[in-house]
PDB file of C-alpha atoms in Angstrom:
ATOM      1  CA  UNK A  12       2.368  90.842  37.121  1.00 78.00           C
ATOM      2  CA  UNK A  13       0.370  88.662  34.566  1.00 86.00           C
ATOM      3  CA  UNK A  14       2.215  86.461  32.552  1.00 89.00           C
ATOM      4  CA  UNK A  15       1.038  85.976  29.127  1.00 89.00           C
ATOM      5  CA  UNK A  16       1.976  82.158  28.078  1.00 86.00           C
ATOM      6  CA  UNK A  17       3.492  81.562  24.252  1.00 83.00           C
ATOM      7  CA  UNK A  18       4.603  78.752  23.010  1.00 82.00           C
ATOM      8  CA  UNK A  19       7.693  77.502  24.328  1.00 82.00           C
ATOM      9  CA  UNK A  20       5.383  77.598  27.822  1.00 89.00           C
ATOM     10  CA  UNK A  21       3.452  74.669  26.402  1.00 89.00           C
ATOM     11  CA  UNK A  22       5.613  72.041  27.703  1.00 87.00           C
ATOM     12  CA  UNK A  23       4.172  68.169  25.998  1.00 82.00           C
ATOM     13  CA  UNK A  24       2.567  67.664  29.950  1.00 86.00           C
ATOM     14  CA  UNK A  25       0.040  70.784  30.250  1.00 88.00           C
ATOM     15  CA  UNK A  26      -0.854  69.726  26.419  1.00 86.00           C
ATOM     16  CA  UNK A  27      -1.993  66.574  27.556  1.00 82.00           C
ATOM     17  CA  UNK A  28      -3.471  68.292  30.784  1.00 86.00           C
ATOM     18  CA  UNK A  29      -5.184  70.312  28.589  1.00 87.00           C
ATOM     19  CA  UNK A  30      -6.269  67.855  26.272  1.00 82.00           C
ATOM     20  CA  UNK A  31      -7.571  65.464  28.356  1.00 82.00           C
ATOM     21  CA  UNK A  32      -9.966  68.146  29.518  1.00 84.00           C
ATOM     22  CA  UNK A  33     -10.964  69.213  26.439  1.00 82.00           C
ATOM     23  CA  UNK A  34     -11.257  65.248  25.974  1.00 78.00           C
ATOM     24  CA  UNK A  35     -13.489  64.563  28.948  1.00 81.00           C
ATOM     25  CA  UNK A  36     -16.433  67.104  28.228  1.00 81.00           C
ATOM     26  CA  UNK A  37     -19.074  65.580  26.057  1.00 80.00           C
ATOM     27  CA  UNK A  38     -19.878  69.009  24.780  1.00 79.00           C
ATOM     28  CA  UNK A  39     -16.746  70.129  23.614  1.00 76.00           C
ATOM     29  CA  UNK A  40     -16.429  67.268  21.405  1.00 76.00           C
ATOM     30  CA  UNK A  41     -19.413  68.640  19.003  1.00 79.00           C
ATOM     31  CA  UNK A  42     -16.636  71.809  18.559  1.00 84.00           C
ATOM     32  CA  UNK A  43     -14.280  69.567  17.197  1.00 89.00           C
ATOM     33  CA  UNK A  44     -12.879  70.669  13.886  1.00 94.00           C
ATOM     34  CA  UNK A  45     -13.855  67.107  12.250  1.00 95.00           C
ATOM     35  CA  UNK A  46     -16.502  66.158  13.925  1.00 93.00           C
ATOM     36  CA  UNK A  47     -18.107  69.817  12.294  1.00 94.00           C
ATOM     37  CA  UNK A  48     -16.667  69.616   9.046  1.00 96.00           C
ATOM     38  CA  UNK A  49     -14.911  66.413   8.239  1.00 97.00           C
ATOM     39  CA  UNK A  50     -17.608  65.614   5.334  1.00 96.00           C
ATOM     40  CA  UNK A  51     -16.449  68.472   3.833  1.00 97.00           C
ATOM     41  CA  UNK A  52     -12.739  67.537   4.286  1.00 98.00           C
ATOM     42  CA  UNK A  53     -13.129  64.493   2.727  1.00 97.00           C
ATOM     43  CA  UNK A  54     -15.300  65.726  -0.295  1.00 96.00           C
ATOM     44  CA  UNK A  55     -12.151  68.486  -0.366  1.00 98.00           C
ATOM     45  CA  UNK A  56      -9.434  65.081  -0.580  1.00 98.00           C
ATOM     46  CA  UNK A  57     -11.999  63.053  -3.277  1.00 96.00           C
ATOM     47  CA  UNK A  58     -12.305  66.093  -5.634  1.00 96.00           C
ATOM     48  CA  UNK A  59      -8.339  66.356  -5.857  1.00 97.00           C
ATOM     49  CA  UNK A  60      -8.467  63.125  -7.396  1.00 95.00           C
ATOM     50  CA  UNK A  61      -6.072  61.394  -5.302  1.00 95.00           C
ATOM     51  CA  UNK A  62      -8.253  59.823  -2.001  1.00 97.00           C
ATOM     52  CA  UNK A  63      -7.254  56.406  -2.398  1.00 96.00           C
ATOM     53  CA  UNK A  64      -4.313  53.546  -1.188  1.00 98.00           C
ATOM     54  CA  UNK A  65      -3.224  54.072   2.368  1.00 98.00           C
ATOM     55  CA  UNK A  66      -3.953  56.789   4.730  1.00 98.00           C
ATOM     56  CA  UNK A  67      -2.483  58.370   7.739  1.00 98.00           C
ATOM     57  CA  UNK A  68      -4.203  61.331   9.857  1.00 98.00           C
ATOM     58  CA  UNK A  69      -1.787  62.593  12.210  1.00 98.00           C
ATOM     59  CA  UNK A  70      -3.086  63.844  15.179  1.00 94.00           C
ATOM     60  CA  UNK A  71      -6.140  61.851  14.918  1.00 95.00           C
ATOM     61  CA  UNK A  72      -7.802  62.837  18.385  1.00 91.00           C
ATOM     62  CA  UNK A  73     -11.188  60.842  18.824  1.00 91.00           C
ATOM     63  CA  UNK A  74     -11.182  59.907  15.234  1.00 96.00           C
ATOM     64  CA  UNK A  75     -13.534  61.496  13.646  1.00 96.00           C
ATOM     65  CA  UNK A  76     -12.020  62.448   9.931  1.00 98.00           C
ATOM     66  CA  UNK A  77     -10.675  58.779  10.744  1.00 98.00           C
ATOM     67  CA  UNK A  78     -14.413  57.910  10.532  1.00 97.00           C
ATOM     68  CA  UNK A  79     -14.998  59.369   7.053  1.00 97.00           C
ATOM     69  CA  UNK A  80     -11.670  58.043   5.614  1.00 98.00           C
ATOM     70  CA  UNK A  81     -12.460  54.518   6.730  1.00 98.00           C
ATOM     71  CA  UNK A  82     -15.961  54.999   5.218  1.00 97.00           C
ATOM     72  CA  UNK A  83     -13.786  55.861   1.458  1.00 96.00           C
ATOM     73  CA  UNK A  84     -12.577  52.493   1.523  1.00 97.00           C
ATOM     74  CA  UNK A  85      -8.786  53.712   2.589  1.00 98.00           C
ATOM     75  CA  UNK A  86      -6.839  51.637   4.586  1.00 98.00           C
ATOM     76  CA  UNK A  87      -6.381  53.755   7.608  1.00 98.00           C
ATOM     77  CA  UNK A  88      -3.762  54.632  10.186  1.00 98.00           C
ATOM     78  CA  UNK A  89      -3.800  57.016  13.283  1.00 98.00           C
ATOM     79  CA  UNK A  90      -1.037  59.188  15.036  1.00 97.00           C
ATOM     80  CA  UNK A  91      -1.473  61.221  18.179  1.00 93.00           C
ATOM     81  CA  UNK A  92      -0.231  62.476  21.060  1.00 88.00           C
ATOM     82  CA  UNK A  93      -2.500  61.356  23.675  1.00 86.00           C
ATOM     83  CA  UNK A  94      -2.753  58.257  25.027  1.00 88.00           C
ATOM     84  CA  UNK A  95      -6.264  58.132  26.011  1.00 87.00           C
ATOM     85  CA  UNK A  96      -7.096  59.386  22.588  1.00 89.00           C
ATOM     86  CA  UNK A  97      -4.703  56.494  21.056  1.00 95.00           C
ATOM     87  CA  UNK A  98      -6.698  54.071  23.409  1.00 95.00           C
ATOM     88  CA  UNK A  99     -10.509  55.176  22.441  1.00 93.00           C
ATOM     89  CA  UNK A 100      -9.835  55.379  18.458  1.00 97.00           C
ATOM     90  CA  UNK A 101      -8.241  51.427  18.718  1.00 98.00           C
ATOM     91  CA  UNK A 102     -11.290  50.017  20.421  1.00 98.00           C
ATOM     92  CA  UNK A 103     -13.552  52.277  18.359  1.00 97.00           C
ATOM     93  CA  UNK A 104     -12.527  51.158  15.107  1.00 98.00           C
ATOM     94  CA  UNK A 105     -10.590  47.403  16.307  1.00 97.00           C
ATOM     95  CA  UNK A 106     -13.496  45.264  13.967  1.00 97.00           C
ATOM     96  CA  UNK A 107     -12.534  47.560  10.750  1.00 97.00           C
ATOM     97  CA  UNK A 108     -11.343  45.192   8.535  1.00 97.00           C
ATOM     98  CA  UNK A 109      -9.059  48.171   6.800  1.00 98.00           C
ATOM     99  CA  UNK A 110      -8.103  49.779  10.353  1.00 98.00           C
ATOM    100  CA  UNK A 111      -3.963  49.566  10.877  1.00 98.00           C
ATOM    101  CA  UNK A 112      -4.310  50.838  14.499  1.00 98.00           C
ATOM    102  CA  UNK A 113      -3.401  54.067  16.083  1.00 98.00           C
ATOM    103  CA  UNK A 114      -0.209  54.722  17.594  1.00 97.00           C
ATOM    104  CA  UNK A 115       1.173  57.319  20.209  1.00 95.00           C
ATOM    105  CA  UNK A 116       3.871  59.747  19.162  1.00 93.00           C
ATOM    106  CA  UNK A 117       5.863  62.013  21.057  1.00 85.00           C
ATOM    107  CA  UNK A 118       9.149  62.246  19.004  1.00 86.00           C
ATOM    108  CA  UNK A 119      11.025  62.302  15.998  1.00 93.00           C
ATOM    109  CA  UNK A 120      11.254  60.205  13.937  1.00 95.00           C
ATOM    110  CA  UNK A 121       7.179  59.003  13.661  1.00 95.00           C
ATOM    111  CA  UNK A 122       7.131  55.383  13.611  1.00 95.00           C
ATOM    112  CA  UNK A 123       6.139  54.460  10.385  1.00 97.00           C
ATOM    113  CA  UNK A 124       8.358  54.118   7.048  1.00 97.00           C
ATOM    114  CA  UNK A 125       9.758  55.910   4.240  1.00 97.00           C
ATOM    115  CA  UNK A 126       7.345  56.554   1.635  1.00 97.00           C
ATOM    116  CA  UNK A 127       4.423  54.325   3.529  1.00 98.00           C
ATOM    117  CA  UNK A 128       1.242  56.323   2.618  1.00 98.00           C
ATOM    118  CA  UNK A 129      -0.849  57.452  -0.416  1.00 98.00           C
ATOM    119  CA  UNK A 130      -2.523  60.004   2.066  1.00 98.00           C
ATOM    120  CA  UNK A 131      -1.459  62.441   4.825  1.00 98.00           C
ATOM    121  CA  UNK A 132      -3.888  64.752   6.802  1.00 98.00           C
ATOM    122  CA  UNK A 133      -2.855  66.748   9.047  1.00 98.00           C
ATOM    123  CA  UNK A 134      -5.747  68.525  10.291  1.00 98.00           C
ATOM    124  CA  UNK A 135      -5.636  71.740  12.928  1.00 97.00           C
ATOM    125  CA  UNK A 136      -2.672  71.192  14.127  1.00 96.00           C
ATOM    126  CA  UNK A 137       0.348  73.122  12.987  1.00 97.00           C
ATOM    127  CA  UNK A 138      -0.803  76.044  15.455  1.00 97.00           C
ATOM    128  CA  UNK A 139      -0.599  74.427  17.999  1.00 94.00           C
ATOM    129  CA  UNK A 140       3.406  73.585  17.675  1.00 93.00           C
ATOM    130  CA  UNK A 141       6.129  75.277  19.053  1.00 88.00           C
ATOM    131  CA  UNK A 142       9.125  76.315  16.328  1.00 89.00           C
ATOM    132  CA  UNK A 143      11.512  72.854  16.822  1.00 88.00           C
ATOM    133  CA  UNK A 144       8.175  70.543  16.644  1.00 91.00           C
ATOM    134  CA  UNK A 145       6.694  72.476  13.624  1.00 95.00           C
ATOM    135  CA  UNK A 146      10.116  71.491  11.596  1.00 95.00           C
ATOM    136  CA  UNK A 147       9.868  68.481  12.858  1.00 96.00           C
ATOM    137  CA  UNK A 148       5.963  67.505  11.946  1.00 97.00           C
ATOM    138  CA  UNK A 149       6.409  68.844   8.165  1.00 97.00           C
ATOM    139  CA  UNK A 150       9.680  66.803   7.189  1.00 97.00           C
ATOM    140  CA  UNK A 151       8.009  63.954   8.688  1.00 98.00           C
ATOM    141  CA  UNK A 152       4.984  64.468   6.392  1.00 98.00           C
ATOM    142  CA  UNK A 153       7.268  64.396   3.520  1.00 97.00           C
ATOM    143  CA  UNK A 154       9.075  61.735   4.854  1.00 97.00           C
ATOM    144  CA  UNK A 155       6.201  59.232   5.203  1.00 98.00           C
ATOM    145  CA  UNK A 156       3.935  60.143   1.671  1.00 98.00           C
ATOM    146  CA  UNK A 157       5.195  58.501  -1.303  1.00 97.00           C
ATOM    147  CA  UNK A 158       5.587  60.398  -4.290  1.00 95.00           C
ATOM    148  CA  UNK A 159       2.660  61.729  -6.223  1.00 93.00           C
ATOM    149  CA  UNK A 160       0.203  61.265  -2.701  1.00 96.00           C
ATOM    150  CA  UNK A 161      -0.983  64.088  -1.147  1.00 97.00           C
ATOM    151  CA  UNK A 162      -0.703  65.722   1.962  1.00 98.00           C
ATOM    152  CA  UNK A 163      -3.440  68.219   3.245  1.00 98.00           C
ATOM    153  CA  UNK A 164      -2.654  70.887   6.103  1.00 98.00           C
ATOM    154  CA  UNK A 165      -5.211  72.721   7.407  1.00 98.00           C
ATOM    155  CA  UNK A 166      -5.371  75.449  10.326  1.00 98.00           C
ATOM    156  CA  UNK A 167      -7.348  78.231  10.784  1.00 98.00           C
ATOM    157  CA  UNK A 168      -6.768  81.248   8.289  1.00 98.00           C
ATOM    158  CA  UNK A 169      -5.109  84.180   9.076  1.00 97.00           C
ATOM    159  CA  UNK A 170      -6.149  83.735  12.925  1.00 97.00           C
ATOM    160  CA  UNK A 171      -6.384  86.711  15.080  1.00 97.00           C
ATOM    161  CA  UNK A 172      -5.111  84.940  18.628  1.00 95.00           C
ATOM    162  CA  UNK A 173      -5.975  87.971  20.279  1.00 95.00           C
ATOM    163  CA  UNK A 174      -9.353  87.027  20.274  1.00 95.00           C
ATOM    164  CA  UNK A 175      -9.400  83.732  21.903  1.00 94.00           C
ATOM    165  CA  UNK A 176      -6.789  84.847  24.656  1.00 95.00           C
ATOM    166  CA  UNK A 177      -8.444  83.834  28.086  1.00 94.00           C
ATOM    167  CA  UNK A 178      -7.506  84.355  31.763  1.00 94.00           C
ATOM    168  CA  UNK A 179      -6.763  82.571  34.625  1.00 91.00           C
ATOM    169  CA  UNK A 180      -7.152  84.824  37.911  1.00 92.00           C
ATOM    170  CA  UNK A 181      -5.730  81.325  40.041  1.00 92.00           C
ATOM    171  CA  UNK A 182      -2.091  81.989  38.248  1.00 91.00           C
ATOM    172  CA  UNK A 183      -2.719  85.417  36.667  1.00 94.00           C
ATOM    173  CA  UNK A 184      -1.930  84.095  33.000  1.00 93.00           C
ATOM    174  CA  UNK A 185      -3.034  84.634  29.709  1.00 94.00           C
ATOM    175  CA  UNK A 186      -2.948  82.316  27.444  1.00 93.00           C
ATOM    176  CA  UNK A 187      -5.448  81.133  23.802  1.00 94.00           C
ATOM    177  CA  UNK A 188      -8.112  78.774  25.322  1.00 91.00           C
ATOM    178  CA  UNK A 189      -7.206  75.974  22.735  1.00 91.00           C
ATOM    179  CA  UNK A 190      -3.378  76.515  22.842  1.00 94.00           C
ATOM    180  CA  UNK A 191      -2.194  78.182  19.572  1.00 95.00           C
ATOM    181  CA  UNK A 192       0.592  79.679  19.778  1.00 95.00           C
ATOM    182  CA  UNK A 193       0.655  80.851  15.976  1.00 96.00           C
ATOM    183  CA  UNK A 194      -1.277  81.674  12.593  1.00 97.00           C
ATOM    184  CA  UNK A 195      -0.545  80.968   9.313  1.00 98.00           C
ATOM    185  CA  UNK A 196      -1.926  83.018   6.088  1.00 98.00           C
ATOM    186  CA  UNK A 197      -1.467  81.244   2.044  1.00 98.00           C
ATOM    187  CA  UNK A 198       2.255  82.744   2.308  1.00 98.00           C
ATOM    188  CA  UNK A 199       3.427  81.503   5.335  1.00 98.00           C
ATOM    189  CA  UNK A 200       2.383  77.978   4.929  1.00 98.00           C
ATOM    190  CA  UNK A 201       3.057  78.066   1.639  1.00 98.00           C
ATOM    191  CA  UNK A 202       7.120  79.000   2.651  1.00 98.00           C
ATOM    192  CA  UNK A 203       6.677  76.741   5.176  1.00 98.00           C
ATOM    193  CA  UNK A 204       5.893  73.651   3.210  1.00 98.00           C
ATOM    194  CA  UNK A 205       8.213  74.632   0.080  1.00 97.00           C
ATOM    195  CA  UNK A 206      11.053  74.932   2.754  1.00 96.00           C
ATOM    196  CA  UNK A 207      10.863  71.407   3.893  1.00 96.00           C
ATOM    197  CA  UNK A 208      10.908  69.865  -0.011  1.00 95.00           C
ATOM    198  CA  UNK A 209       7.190  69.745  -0.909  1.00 97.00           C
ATOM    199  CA  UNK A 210       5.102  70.956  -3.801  1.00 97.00           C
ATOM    200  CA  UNK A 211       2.411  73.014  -2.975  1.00 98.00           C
ATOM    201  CA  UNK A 212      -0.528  72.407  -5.153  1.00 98.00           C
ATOM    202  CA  UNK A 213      -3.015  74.362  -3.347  1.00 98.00           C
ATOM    203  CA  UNK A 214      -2.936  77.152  -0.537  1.00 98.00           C
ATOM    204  CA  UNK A 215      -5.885  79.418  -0.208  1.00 98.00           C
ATOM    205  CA  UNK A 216      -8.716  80.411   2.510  1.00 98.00           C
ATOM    206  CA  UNK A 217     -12.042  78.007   1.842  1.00 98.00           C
ATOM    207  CA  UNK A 218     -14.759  76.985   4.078  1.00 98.00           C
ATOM    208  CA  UNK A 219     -14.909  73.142   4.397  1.00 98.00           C
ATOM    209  CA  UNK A 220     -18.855  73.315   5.054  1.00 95.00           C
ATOM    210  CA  UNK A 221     -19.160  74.484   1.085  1.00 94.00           C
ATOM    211  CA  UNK A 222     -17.366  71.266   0.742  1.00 95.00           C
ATOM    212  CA  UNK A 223     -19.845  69.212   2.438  1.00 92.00           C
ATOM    213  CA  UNK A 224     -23.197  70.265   0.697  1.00 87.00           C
ATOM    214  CA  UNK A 225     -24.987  69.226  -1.788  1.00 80.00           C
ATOM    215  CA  UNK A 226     -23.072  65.783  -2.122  1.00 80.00           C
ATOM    216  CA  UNK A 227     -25.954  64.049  -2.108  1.00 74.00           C
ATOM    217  CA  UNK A 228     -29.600  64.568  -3.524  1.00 70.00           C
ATOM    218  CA  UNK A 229     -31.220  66.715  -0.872  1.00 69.00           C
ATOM    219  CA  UNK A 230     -34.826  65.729   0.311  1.00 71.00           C
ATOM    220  CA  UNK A 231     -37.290  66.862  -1.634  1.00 66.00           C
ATOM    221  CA  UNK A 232     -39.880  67.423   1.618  1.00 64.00           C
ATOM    222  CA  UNK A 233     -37.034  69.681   3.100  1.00 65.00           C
ATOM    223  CA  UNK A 234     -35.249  71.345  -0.021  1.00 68.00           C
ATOM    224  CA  UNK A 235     -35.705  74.715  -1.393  1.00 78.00           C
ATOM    225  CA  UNK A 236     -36.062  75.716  -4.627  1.00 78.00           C
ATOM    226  CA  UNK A 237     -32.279  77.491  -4.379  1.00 80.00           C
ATOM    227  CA  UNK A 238     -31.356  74.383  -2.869  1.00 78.00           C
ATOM    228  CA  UNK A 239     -32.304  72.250  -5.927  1.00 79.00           C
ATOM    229  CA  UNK A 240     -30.305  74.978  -8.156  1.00 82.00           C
ATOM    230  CA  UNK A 241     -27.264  74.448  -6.094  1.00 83.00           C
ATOM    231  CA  UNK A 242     -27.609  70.971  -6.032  1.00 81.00           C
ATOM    232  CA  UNK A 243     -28.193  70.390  -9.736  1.00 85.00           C
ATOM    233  CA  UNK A 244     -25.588  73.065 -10.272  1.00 85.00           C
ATOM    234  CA  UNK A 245     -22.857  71.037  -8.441  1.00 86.00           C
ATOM    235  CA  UNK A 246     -24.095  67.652 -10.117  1.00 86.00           C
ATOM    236  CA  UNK A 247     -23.907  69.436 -13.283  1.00 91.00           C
ATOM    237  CA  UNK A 248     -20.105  70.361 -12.360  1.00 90.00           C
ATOM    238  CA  UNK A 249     -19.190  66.649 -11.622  1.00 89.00           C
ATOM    239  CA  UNK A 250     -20.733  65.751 -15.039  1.00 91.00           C
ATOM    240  CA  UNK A 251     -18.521  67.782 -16.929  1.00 93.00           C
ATOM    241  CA  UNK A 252     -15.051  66.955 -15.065  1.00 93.00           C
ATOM    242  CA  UNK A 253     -15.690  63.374 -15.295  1.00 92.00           C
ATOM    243  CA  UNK A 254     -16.297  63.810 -19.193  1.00 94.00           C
ATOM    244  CA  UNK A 255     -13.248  66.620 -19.476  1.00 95.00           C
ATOM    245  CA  UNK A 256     -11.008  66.142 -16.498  1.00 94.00           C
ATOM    246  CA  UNK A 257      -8.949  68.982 -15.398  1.00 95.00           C
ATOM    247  CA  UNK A 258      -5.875  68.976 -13.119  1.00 94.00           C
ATOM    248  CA  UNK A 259      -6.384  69.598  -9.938  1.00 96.00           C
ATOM    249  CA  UNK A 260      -7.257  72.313  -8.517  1.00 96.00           C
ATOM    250  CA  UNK A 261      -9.031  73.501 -11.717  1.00 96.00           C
ATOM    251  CA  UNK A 262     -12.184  70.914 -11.929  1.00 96.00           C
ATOM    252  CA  UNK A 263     -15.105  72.901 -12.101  1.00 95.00           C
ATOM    253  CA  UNK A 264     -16.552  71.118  -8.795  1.00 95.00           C
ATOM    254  CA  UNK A 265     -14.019  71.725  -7.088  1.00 96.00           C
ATOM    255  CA  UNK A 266     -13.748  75.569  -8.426  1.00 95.00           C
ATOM    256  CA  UNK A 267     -17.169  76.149  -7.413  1.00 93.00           C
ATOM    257  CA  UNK A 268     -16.975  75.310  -3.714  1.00 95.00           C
ATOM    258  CA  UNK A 269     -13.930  76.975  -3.428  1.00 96.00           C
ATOM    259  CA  UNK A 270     -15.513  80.198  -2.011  1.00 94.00           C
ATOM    260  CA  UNK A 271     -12.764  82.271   0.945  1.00 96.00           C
ATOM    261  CA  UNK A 272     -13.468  80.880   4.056  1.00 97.00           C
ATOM    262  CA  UNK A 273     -12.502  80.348   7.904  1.00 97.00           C
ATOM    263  CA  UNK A 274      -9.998  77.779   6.938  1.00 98.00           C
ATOM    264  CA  UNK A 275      -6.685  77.574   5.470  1.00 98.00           C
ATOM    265  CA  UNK A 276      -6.164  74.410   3.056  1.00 98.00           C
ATOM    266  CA  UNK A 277      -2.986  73.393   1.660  1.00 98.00           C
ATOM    267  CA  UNK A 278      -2.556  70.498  -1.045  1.00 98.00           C
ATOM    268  CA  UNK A 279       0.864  69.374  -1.371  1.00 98.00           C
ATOM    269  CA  UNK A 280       2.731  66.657  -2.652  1.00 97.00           C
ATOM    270  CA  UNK A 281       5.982  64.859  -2.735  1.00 92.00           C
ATOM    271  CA  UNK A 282       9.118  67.277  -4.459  1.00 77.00           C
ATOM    272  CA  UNK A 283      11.433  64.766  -5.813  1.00 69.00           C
TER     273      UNK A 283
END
């Protein structure tokens, strides 16, 4: 009889198995959640006002949000689970002068201190976590942010896991091709996140790529004339907030890429 695999199946070994291949093939890397949107993410983090000190993105994989973070003069940490990933993102970035160096995790408590970052991410990865390491993950990442940083979630909204369920006829199992094992709408993280002591600031669907346009001037040789509009619509936006501020997440900016989307975003913070 087929066996369909949930999450207490995922043992931390066929992660890494799986992982590791997922690691190894060139063209799965250009599927990566960061490596397709991480502009985006990072215009998301500048525009709540706070992208700045020390920063931390757990489960880091090959680094690429690391890349952009680096590249927003943050002094930059790494956490993940692989040790071939751990390896590849030290040599990448060794010569950074604001790179702190990658470590591997496996446990609880995360080897860094109380209070020790500015910035959290935490990027596509709560799905993936079985019920005792999803406690475990968010206390951390209230643990390690000081008060008044920021921590961003993000995981895909409202997934249907039906839909990326796969099959393997060698052991007759079923199981989600990226290993999910859960999905997570605005009120489930949102309990989630208030349940382990944080203030949520933010918690909706959005769509990163939004995010990631018109940041900078497009070309004139390969713009449209609704691309000019959007563009000078958005640099109009940042005018404005930088003359009359809002709190975040009400900056007009920000409002206006805020458009439902694939991906679920939550901004917390600290609760003291």
């Amino acid at each position: 009889m087929m066996e369909r695999k949930t999450g207490e199946d995922w043992t931390p070994e066929h992660v890494r198995r799986l992982w590791t291949y997922w690691n190894s093939k060139p063209h799965m890397r250009e599927e990566n959640f960061s490596y397709q949107v991480g502009a985006g993410v990072i215009n998301f983090l500048r525009l709540t006002g706070r992208l700045r000190g020390r920063a931390l993105d757990y489960g880091s994989g090959l680094g690429y949000l690391l890349e952009h973070l680096l590249a927003q003069g943050l002094e930059c940490s790494g956490a993940e689970f692989s040790q071939e990933a751990v390896a590849l993102v030290n040599e990448k970035f060794k010569a950074h002068p604001r790179w702190r160096g990658a470590r591997l995790v496996s446990g609880f408590p995360l080897p860094f201190d109380e209070a020790e970052f500015d910035v959290v991410t935490c990027t596509e990865t709560l799905e993936h976590l079985s019920d005792e390491l999803l406690a475990g993950v968010v206390s951390e990442m209230r643990r390690i942010v000081r008060p008044g940083g920021l921590v961003l979630f993000t995981t895909p909204h409202a997934e249907d896991l039906e839909q990326s369920m796969t099959y393997c006829p060698f052991c007759d199992a079923e199981y989600h091709r990226v290993q999910h094992v859960r999905s997570f709408t605005p009120e489930t993280m949102t309990n989630l996140l208030t349940g382990h002591g944080l203030e949520v600031l933010f918690c909706r669907g959005v769509d990163f790529a939004e995010f990631g346009r018109y940041v900078t001037r497009p070309r004139l040789a390969d713009a449209s004339i609704s691309t000019l509009r959007e563009w000078l619509a958005s640099r109009s936006d940042a005018l404005l907030d930088r003359v009359s501020p809002r709190p975040f997440p009400g900056g007009r900016d920000f409002r206006r890429r805020a458009v439902a989307g694939p991906h679920l975003a939550a901004v917390a913070t600290r609760a003291e």
